[in-house]
Coordinates of C-alpha atoms and ligand atoms in Angstrom, one line a residue:
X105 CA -57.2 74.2 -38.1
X106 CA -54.0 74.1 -35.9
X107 CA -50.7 73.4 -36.8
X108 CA -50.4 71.0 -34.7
X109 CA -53.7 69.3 -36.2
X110 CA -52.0 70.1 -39.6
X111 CA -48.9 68.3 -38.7
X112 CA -50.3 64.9 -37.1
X113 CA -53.0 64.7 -40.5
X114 CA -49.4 64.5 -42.3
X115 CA -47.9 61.8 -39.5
X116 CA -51.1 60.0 -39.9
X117 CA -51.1 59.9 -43.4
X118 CA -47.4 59.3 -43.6
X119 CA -48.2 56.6 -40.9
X120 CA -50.9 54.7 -43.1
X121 CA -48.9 54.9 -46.4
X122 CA -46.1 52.9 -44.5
X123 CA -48.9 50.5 -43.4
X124 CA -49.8 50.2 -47.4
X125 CA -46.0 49.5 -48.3
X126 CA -46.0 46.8 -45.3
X127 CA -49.1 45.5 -46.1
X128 CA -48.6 45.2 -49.9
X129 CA -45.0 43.9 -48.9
X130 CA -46.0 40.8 -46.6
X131 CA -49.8 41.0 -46.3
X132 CA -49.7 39.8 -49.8
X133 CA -47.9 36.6 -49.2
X134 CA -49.6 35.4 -46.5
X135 CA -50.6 31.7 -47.7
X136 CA -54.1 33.1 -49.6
X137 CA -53.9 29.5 -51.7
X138 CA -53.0 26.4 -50.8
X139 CA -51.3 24.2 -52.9
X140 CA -50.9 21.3 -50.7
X141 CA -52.1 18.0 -52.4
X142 CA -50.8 19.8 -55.6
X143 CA -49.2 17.1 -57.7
X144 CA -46.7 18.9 -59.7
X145 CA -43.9 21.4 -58.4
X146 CA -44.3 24.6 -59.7
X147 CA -41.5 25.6 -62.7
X148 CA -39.6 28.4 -62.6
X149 CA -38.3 29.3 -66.0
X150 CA -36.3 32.2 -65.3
X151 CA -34.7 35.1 -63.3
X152 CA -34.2 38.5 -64.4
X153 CA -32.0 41.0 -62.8
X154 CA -32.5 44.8 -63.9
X155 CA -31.7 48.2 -62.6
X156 CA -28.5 49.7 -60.7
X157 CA -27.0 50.5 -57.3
X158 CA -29.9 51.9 -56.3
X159 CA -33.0 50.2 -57.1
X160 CA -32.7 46.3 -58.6
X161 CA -35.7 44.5 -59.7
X162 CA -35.6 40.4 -59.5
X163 CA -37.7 39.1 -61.5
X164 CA -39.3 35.7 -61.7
X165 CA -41.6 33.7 -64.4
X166 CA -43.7 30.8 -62.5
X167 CA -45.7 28.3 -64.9
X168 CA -48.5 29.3 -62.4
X169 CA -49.0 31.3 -59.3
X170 CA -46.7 30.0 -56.0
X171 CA -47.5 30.2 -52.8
X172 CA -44.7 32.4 -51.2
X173 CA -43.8 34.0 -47.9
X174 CA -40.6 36.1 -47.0
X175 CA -38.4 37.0 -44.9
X176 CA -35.6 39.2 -44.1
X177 CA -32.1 38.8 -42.6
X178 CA -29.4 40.8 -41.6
X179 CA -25.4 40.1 -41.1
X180 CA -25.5 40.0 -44.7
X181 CA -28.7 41.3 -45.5
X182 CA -30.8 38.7 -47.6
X183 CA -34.5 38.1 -48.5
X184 CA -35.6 34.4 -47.9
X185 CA -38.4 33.5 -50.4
X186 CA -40.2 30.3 -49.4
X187 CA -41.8 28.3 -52.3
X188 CA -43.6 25.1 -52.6
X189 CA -42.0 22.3 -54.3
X190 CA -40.2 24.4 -57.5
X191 CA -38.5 22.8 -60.6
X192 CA -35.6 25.3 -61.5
X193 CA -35.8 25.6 -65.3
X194 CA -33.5 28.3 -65.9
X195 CA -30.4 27.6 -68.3
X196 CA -27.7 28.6 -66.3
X197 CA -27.1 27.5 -62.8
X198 CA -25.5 30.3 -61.7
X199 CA -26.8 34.3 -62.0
X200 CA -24.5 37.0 -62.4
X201 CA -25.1 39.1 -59.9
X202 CA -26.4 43.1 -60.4
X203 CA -26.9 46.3 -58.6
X204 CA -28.1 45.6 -54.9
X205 CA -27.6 41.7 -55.7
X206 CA -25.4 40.0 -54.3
X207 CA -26.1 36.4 -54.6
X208 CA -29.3 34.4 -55.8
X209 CA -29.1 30.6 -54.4
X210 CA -32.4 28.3 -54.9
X211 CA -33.1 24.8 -54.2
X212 CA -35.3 22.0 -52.3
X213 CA -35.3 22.2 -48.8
X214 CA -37.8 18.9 -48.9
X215 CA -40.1 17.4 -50.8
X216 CA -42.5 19.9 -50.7
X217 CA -40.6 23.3 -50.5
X218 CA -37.9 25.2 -52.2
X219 CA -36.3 28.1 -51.2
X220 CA -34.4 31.2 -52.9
X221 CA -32.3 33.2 -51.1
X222 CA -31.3 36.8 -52.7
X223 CA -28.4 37.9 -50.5
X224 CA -28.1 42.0 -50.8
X225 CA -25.0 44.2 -50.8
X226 CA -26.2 46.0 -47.7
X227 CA -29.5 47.5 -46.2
X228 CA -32.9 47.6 -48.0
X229 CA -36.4 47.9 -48.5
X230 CA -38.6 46.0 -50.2
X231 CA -41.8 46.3 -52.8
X232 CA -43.2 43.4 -54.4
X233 CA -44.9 43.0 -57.4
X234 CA -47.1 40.4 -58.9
X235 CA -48.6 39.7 -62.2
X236 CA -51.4 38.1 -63.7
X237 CA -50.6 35.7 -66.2
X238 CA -49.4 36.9 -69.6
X239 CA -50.1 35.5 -72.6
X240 CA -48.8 32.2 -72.8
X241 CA -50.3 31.7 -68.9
X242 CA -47.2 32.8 -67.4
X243 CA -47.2 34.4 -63.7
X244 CA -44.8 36.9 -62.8
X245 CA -43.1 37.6 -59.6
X246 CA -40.9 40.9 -58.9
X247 CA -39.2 42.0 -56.4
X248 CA -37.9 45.7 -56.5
X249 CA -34.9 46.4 -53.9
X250 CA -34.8 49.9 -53.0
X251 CA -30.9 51.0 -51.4
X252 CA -31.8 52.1 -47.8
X253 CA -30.7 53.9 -44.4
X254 CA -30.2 50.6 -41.8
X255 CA -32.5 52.3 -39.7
X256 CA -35.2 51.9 -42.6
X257 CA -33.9 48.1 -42.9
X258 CA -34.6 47.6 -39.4
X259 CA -37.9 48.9 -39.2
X260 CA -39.1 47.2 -41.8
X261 CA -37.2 43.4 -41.0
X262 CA -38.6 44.1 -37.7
X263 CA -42.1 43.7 -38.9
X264 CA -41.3 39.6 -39.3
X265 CA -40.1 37.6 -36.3
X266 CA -38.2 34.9 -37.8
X267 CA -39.2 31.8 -36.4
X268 CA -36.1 30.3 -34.8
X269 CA -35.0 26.9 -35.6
X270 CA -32.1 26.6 -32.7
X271 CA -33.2 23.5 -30.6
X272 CA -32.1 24.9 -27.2
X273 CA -30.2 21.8 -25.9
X274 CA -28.2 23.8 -22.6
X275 CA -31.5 24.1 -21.4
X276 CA -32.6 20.5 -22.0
X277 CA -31.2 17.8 -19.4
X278 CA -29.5 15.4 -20.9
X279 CA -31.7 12.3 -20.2
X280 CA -29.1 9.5 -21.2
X281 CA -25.3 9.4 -20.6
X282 CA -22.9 9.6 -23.6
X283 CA -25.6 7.1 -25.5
X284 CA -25.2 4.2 -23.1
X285 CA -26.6 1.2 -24.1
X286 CA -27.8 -2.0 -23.0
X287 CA -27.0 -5.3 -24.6
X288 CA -31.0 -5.4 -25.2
X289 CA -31.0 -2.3 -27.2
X290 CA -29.4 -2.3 -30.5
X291 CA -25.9 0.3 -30.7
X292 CA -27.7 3.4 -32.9
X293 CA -25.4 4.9 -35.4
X294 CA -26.4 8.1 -37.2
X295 CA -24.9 8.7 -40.5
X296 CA -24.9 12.5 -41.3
X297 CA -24.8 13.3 -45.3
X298 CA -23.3 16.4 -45.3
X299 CA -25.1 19.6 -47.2
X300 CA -28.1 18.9 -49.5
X301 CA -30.4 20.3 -51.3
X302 CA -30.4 24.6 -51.3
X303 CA -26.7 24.2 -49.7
X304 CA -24.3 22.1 -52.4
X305 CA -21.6 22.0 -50.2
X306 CA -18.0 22.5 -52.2
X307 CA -17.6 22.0 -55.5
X308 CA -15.1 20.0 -57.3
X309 CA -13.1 21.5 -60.0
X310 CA -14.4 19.1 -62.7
X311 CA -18.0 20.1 -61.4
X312 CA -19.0 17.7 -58.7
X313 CA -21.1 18.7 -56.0
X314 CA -20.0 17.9 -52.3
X315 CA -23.6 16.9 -51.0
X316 CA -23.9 14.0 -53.8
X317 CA -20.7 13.0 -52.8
X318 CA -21.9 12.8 -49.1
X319 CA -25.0 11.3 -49.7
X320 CA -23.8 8.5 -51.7
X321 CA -20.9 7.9 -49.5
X322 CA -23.9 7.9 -46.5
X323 CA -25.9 5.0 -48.3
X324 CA -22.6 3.2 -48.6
X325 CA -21.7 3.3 -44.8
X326 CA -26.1 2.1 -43.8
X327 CA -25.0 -0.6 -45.7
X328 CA -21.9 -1.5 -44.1
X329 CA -22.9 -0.7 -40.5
X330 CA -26.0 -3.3 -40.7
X331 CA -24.2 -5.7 -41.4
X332 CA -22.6 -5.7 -38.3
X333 CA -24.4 -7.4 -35.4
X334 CA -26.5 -5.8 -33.3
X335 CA -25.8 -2.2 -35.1
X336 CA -28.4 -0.1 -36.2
X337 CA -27.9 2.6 -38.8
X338 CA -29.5 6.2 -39.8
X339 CA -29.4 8.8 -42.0
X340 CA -29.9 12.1 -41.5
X341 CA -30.8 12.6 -44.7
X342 CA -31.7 10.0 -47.6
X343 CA -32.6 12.7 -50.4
X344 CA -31.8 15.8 -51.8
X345 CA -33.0 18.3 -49.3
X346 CA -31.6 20.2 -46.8
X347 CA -30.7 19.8 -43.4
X348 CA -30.2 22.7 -40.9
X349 CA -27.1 21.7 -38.5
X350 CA -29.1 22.1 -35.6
X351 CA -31.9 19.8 -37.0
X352 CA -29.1 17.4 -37.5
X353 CA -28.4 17.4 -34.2
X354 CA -31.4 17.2 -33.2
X355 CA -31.9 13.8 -35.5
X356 CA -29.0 12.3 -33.6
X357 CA -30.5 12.5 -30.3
X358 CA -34.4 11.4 -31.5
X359 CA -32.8 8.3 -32.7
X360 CA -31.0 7.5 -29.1
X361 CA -28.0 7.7 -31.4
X362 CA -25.1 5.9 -29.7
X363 CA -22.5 7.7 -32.5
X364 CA -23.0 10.1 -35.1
X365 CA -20.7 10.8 -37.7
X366 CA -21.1 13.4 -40.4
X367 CA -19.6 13.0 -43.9
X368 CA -18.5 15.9 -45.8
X369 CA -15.4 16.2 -48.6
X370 CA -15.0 19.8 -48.7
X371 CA -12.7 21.9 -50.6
X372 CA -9.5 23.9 -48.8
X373 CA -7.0 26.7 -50.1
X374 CA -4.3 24.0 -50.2
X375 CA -5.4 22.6 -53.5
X376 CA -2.4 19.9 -52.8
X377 CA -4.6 19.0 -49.7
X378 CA -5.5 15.6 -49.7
X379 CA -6.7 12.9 -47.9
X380 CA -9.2 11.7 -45.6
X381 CA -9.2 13.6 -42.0
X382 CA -11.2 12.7 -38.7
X383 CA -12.5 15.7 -36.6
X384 CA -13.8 15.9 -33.3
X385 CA -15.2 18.8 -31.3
X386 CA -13.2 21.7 -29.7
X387 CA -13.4 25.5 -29.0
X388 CA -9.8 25.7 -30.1
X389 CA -8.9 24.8 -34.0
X390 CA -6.1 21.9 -34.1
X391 CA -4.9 24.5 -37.2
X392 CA -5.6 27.0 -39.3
X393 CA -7.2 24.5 -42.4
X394 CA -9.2 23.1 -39.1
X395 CA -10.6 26.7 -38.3
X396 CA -11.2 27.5 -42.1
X397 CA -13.7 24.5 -42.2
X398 CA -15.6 24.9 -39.2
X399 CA -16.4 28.5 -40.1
X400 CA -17.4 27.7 -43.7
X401 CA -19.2 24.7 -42.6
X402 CA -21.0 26.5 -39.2
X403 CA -22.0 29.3 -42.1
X404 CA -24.1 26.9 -43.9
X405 CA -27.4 27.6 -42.7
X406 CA -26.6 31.2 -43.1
X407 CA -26.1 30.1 -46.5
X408 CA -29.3 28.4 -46.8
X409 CA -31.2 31.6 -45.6
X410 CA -31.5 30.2 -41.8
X411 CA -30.6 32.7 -38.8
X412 CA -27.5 32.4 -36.6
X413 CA -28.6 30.6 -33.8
X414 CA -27.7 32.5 -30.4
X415 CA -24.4 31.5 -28.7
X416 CA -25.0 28.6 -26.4
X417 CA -26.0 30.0 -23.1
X418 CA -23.6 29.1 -20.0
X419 CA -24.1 25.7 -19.5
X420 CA -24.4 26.0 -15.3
X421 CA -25.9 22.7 -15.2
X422 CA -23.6 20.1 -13.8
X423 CA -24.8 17.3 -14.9
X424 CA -25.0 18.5 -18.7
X425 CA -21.2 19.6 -17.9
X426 CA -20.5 16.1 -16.8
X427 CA -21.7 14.7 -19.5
X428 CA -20.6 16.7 -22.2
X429 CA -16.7 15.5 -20.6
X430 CA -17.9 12.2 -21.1
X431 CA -19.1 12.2 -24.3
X432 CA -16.0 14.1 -25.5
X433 CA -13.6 11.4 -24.1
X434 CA -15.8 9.0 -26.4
X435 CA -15.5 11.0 -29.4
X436 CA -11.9 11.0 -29.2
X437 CA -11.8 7.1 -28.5
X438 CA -13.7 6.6 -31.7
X439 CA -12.0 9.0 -33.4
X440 CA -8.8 7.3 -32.7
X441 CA -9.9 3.9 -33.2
X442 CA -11.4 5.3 -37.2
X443 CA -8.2 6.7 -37.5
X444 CA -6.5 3.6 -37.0
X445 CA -8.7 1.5 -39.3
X446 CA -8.8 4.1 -41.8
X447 CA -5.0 4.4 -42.1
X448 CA -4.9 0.7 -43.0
X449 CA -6.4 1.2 -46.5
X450 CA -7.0 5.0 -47.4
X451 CA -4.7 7.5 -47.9
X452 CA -5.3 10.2 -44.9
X453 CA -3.5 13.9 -44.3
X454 CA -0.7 14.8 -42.2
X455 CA -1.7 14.7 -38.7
X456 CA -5.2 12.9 -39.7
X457 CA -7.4 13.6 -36.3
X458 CA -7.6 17.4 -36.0
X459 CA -10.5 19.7 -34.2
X460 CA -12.0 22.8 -34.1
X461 CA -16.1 24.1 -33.6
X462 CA -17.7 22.5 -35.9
X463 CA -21.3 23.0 -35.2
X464 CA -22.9 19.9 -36.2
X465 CA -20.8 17.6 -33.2
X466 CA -22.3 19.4 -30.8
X467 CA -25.0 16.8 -29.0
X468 CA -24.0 16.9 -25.4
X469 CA -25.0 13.5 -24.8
X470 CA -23.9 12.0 -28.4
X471 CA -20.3 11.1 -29.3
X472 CA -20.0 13.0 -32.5
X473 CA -17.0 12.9 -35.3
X474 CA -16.9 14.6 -38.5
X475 CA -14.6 12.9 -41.5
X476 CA -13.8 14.8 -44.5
X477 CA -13.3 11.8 -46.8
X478 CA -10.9 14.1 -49.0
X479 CA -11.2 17.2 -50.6
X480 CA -12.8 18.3 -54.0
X481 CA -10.0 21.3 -54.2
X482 CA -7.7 18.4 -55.1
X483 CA -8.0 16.9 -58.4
X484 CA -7.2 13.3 -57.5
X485 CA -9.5 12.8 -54.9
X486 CA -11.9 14.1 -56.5
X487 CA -11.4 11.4 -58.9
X488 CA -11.6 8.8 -55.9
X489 CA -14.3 10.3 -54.2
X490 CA -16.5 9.6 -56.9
X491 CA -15.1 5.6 -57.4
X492 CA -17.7 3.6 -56.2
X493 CA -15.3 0.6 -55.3
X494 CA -13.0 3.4 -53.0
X495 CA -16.0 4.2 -51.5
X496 CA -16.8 0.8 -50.3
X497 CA -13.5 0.5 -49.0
X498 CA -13.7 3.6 -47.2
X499 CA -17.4 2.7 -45.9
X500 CA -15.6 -0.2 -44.7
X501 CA -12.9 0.5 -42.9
X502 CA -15.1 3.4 -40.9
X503 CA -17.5 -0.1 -40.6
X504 CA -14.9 -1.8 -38.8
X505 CA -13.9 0.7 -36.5
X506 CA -17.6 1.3 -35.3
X507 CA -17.8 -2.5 -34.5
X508 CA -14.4 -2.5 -32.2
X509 CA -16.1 0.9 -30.2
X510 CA -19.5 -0.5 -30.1
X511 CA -18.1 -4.0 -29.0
X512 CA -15.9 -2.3 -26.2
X513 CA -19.1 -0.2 -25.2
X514 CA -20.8 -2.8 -25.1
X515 CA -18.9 -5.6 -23.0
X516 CA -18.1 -2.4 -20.5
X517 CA -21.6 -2.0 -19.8
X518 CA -22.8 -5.5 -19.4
Ligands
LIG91 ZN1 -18.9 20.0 -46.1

């Protein structure tokens, strides 16, 4: 026997365990069972972390076996575990992080699927574990994160594609121009609850979650807007469950949408911050608070365990150029005009129309504003933002200045 036959028996070998690891890493989840027509969620009743810096075991007790499949992320490293529809029994919302862990979020992402999302403190690899059910009929669930060389990270993530979820709009023409509209057709508002399910949004500081606050405020504004002739409203979301930006775009432009505005009531350093603020699109920040939010907000699907979506390619279409001038000059004629109307009965912040990137106001053919209502950092509008009756006003007034811009677009297109 050579050497050389020697030494590729030990590659081969070496070659299949590392097909075993993969294989009992992701083979294991593909979908074996499916629960689809299941009635009840599945219940999660806890999550244990144990182990060190170098090897941390999550743990997780199902009433039953889930259906799950992973993925992993870099720029942080994370591990997305899909579930179907999951109650989340355990006691404390939070989970103090431990050896390789990070960060543990979980929640719906729609009705029928939850996600967790176990963000590491650098490069791993993986091993999964799953037991039958114990005595009382519980099913267990580990995961054992191993500390490892990037190049081992790599390797291994590069076993999954991730499926990507950008919607490539430089590459789509842009069909209709800055959402005209004909008298015939009725003026298509999309109301965008910001956050929602997995993602929470900000927090207030007397424990209210931003993406209740959205949603609410989003059901408010339906209201108001159909009451106005000839105005048609939609959400973007009318439940708990999350949203990726892009998808949100993408809702905006199904729907003809001749306006979208996305509702958010975020938290800043400036706890004296407050206010209602009206933000349109810009590759420069107004200010630094401006900048602050658009990164924190942009990082929300990160956050949610999606990808970064590429950078928009060149756009070298003209016409898509074109329009995307247009539709900016619209924004900021709404914006202006919601300014205006808002001013007249809410208090708003210094300077109240600012910009910056914000992902989610980037339709090229949609005129797009983002208002922070206020801002849970601050202790009295948090207060306000949760008073139905301010609410109403403030659905209101944004009513009122969607009927002057839809009346102007209108009458200038007939
Ligand atoms: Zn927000």
């Amino acid at each position: 026997m050579s050497a050389c036959f020697i030494h590729n028996q030990l590659t081969l070998i070496r070659f299949a365990r590392i097909l075993v690891l993969i294989a009992a890493v992701y083979s294991v989840f593909s979908p074996a069972h499916s629960w689809a027509g299941d009635p009840l969620p599945h219940r999660l009743f806890s999550i244990d972390l144990e182990g060190d810096d170098e090897t941390t075991t999550v743990a997780l007790i199902f009433d039953r076996e889930p259906d799950v499949s992973l993925r992993m992320l870099r720029g942080p490293e994370r591990l997305i575990v899909d579930l179907p529809a999951t109650a989340f029994e355990m006691a404390a919302e939070k989970i103090t992080p431990k050896g390789l862990i990070q960060s543990i979020r979980y929640g719906a992402m729609d009705k029928e699927r939850s996600r967790m999302v176990i963000g590491l403190r650098g490069p791993f690899t993986l091993e999964e574990q799953r037991a039958e059910k114990d005595e009382d009929g519980r099913y267990r669930l580990a995961f054992t994160f191993n500390l490892a060389s990037r190049t081992a990270f790599e390797s291994m993530l590069r076993k999954r594609a991730v499926p990507a979820d950008a919607v490539a709009i430089s590459t789509q023409k842009a069909e209709r121009l800055n959402g005209e509209t004909s008298s015939d057709k009725p003026f298509t508002v999309v109301v965008d609850a910001g956050h929602g399910g997995i993602d929470h949004g900000a927090h207030g500081r007397h424990g209210v979650k931003e993406k209740t606050i959205t949603l609410a405020f989003a059901r408010q504004l339906k209201e108001q807007l159909e009451k106005i002739d000839g105005v048609r409203a939609v959400l973007t979301r009318d439940d708990d469950s999350f949203i990726s930006l892009n998808q949100r775009v993408r809702i905006g432009r199904q729907a003809g949408a001749n306006l979208f505005i996305s509702i958010h009531a975020d938290s800043v350093r400036q706890s004296y911050v407050r206010g209602a603020t009206v933000y349109t699109i810009s590759k420069k920040a107004s200010d630094a608070m401006a900048a602050d939010l658009a990164d924190s907000e942009n990082a929300v699907d990160m956050v949610a365990g999606l990808d970064l979506p590429e950078e928009d390619e060149e756009v070298t279409d003209i016409l898509l150029d074109l329009t995307r001038r247009e539709t900016k000059g619209f924004s900021l004629r709404f914006a202006g005009k919601l300014v205006e109307s808002m001013d007249d009965v809410l208090l708003m912040i210094k300077r109240p129309h600012r910009h910056a990137g914000f992902r989610v106001l980037t339709a090229p053919d949609v005129p797009s504003v983002l208002v922070e209502l206020g801002y849970l950092s601050n202790d009295r509008d948090e207060k306000l933002l949760q008073d139905d009756e301010w609410r109403r006003r403030a659905a209101t007034a944004i009513a009122a200045a969607v009927k002057k811009y839809a009346s102007a677009r209108m009458a200038a297109l007939r």
